[in-house]
Short mmCIF file of C-alpha atoms and ligand atoms in Angstrom, two decimals:
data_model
loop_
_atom_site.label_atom_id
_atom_site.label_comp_id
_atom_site.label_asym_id
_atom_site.label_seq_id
_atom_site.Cartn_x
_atom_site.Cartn_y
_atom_site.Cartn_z
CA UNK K 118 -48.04 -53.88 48.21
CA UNK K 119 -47.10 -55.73 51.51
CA UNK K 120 -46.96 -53.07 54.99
CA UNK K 121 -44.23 -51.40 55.11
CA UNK K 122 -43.18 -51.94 58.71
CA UNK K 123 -40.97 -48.82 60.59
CA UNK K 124 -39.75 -49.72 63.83
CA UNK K 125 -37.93 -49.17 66.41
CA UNK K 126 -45.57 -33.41 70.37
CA UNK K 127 -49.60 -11.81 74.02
CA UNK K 128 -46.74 -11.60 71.61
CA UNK K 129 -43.77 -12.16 74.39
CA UNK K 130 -44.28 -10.52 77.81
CA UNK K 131 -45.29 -7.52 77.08
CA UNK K 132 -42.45 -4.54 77.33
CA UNK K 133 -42.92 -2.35 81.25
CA UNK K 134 -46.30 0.10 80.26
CA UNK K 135 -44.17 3.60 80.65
CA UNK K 136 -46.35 6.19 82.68
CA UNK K 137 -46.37 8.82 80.31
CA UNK K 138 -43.58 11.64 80.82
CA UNK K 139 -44.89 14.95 82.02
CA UNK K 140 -43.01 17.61 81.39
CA UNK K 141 -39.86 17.97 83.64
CA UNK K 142 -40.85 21.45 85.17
CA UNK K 143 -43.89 20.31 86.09
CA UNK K 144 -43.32 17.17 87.68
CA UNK K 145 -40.73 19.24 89.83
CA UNK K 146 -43.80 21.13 91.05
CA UNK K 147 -45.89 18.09 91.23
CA UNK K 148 -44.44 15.15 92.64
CA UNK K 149 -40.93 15.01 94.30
CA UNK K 150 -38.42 13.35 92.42
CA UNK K 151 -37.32 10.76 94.51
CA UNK K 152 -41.08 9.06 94.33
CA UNK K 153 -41.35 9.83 90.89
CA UNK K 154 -38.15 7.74 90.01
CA UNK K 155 -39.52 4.94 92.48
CA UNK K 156 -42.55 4.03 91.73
CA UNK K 157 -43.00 0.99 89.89
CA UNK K 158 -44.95 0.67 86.96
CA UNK K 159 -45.84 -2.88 86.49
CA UNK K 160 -46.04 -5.46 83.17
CA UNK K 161 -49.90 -6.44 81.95
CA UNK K 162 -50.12 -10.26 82.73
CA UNK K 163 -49.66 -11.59 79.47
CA UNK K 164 -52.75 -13.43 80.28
CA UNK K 165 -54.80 -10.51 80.20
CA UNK K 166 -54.14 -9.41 76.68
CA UNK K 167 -56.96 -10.57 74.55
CA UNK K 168 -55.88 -13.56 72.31
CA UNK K 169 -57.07 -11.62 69.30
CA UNK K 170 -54.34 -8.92 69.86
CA UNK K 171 -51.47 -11.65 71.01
CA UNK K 172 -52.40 -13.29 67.45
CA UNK K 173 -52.47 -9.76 65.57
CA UNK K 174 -49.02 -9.43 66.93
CA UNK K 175 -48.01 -12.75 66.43
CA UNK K 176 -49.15 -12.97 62.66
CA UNK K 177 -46.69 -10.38 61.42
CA UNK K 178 -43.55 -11.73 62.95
CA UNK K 179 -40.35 -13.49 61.57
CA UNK K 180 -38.56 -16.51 63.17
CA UNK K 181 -36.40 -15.15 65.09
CA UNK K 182 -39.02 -12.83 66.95
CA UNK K 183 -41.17 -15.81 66.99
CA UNK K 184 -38.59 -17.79 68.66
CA UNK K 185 -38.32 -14.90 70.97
CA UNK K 186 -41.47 -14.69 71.93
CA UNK K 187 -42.25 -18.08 72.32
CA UNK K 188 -39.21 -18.81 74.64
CA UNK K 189 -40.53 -15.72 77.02
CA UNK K 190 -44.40 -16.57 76.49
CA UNK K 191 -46.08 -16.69 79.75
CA UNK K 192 -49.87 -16.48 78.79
CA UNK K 193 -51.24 -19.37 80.11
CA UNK K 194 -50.09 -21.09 83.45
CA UNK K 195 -48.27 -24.14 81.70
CA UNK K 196 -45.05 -21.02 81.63
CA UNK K 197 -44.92 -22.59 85.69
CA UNK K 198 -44.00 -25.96 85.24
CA UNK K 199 -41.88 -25.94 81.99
CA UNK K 200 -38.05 -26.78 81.83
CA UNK K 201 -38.07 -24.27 78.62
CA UNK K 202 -40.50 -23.79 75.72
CA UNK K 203 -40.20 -26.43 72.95
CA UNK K 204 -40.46 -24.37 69.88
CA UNK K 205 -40.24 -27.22 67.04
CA UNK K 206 -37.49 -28.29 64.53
CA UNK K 207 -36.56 -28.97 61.09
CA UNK K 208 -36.47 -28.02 57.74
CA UNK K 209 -37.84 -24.36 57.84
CA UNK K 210 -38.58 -24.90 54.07
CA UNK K 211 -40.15 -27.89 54.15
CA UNK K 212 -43.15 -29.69 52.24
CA UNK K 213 -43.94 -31.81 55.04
CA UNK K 214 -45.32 -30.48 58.53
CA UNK K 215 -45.48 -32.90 61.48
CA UNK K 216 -47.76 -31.91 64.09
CA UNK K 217 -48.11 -33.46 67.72
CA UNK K 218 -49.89 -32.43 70.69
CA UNK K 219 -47.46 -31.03 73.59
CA UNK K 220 -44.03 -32.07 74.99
CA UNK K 221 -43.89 -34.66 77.23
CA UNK K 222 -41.03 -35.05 80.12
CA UNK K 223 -38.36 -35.82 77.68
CA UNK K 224 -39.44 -32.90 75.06
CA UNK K 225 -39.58 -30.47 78.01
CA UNK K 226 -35.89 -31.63 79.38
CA UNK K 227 -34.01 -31.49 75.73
CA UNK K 228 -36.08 -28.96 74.32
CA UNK K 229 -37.29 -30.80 71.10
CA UNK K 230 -40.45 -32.46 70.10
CA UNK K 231 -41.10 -35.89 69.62
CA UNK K 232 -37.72 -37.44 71.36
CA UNK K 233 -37.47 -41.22 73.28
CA UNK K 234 -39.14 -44.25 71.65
CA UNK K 235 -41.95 -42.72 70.36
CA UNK K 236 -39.46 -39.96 68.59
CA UNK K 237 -37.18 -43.02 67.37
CA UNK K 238 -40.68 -44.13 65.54
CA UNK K 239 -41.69 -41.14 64.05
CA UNK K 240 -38.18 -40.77 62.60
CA UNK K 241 -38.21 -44.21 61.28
CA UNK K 242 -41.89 -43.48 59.33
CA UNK K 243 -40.44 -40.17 58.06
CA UNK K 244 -37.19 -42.22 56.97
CA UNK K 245 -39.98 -44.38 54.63
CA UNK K 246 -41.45 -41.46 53.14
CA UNK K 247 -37.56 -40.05 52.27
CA UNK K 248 -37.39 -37.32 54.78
CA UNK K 249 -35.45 -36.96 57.77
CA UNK K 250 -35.85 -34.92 60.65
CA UNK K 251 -34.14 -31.29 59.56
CA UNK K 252 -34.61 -32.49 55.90
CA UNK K 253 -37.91 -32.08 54.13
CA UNK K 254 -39.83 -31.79 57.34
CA UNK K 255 -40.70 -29.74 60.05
CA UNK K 256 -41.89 -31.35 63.37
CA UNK K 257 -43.65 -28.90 66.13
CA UNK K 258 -46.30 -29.47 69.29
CA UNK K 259 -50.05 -27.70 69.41
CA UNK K 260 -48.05 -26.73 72.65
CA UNK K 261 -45.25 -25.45 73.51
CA UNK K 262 -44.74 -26.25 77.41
CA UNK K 263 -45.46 -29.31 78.78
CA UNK K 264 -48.32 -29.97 80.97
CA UNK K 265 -47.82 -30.68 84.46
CA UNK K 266 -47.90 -34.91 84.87
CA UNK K 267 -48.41 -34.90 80.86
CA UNK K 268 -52.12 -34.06 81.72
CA UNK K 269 -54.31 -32.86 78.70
CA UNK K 270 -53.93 -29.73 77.57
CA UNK K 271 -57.04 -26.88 78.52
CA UNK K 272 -59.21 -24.92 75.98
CA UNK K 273 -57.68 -22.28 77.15
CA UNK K 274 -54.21 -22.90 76.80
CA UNK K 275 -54.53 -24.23 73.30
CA UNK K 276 -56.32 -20.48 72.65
CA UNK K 277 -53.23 -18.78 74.13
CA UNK K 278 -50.51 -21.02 72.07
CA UNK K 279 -52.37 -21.63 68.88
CA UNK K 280 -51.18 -18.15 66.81
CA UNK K 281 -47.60 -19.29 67.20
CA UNK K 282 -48.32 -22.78 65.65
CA UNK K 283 -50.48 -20.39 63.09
CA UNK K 284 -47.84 -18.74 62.24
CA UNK K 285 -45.43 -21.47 61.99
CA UNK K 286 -47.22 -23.18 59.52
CA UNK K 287 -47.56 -19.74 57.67
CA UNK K 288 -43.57 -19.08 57.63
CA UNK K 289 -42.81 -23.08 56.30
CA UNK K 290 -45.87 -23.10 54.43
CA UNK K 291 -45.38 -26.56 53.98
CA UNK K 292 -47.85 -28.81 51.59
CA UNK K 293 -48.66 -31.21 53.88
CA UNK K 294 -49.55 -31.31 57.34
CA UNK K 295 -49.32 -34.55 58.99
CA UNK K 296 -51.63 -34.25 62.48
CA UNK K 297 -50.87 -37.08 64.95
CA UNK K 298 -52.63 -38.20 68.13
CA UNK K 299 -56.56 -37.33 69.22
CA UNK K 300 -55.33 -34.28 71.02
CA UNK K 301 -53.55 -32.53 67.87
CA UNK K 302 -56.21 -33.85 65.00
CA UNK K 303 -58.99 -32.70 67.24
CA UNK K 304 -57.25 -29.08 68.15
CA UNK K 305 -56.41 -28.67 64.41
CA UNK K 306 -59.45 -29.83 63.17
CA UNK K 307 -61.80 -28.06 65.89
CA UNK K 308 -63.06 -31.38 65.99
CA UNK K 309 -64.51 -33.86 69.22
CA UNK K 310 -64.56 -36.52 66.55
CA UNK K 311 -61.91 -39.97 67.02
CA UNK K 312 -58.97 -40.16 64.84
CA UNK K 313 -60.88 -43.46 63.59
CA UNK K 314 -63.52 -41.17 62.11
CA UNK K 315 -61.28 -38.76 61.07
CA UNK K 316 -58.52 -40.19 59.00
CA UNK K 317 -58.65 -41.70 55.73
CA UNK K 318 -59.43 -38.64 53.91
CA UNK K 319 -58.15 -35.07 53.30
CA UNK K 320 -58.69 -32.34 55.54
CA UNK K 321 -57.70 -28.57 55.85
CA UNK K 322 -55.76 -26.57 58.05
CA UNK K 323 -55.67 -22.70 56.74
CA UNK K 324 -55.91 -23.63 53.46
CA UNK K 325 -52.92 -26.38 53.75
CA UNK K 326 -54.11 -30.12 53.19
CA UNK K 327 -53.98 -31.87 55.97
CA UNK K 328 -53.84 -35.82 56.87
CA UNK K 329 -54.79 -37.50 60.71
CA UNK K 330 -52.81 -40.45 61.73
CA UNK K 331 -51.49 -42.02 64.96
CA UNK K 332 -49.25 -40.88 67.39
CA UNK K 333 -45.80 -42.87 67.54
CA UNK K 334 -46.77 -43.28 71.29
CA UNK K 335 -49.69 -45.02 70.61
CA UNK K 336 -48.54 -47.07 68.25
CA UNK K 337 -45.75 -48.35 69.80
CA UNK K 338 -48.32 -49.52 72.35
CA UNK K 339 -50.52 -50.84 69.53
CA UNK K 340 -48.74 -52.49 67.05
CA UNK K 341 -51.81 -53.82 64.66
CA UNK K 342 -52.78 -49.97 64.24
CA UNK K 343 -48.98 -49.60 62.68
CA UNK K 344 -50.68 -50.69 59.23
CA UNK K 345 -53.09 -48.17 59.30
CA UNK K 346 -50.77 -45.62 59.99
CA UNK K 347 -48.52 -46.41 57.10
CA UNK K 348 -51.90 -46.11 54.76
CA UNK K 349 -52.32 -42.74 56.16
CA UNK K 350 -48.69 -41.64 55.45
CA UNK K 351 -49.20 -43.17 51.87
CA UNK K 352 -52.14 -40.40 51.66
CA UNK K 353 -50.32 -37.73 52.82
CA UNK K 354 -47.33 -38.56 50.36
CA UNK K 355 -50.15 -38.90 47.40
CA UNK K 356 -51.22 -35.21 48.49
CA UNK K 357 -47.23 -34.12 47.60
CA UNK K 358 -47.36 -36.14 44.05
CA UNK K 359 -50.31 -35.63 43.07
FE1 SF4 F 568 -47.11 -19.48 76.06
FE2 SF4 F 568 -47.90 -21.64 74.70
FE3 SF4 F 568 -46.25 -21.93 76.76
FE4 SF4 F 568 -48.79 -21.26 77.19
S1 SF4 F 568 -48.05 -23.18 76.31
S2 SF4 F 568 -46.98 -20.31 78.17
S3 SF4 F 568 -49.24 -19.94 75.39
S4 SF4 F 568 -45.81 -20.86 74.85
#
């Protein structure tokens, strides 16, 4: 079969901790009202909560909280530079799972993962396997704020954001997960391996098959690397008929 050729990435802020309320009569005798009613009681940097908790919290929550909390996150320090969160879009009920590694300028402006040229690719290699963007798949980011100057993402910002991508994948429980670029395969995978080791075969992301492949960004700069892309989509799409 000839190449087919397609053309042209702390549950929210945690509610005000409420000193507890003493009873009225003796907070009269206590502490005068006026500083009582004045004194501030400050938020727990989100940063602070343990990422075991933020994922407890995180696990049990539907998309609209999700949404919710992602779009107020602030537990790592990529909250500073973002335009907004890029949450991910698509087919909530989809089979096939696209994901990248973080938004880029463009993603952080509009909002939406995987936009410009490199988007324009990725929609034309979804168009070949008979999916579209908001049909059939479902296309998110590792992370969801974009790193100052498109600079790697830290280990410790991939800790903070990974439950919501978790739990993502556990609300579309989709049947195929389609990682692309070093930065995604590697985060998925808990890997330091190269995508050239790592694709060609099946892998596993909580218990949903997953396939490594390319990112449209660096295949648009590397065209020859276009054929072995389409080989790993054919895997992916054996995965779903098989
Ligand atoms: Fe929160 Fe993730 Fe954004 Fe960091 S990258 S502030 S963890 S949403």
């Amino acid at each position: 079969m000839g190449v087919r050729v397609f053309l042209p990435e702390a549950p929210a802020a945690p509610e005000p901790v409420e000193a507890p309320e003493a009873p009225e009569a003796q907070i009269e005798q206590a502490v005068p009202a006026p500083v009582r009613a004045e004194r501030p009681v400050a938020p727990l940097p989100a940063a602070v909560i343990p990422i075991a908790a933020r994922a407890t919290g995180v696990d049990g929550m539907d998309w609209d909280a999700l949404e919710r909390t992602v779009s107020a996150c602030t537990a790592c320090k990529l909250c500073r530079g973002r335009t907004q969160t890029v949450f991910g879009v698509g087919d909530r009920q989809a089979d096939w799972l696209v994901v990248g590694e973080a938004p880029g300028e463009n993603e952080d402006l509009q909002g939406e993962p995987f936009v410009g040229q490199a988007g324009k690719l990725l929609d034309n290699m979804l168009r070949s396997l008979g999916v579209a963007r908001g049909r059939g798949v479902y296309i998110a980011n590792v992370l969801k704020c974009r790193p100052p100057g498109n600079r790697n993402p830290e280990p410790d910002e991939v800790a903070q954001c990974e439950p919501f991508l978790r739990r993502q994948v556990a609300l579309i429980q989709p049947r195929i997960i389609l990682a692309m670029g070093r930065f995604a395969v590697q985060s998925l995978l808990q890997s330091s391996d190269p995508i050239g080791r790592l694709r060609g075969r099946l892998h596993q992301y909580n218990g949903v098959p997953l396939v490594v492949t390319y990112h449209p960004a660096y295949l648009l700069r590397n065209l020859p690397d276009k054929a072995k892309a389409w080989a790993d989509l054919c895997l992916a799409r054996s995965v779903l008929q098989g």
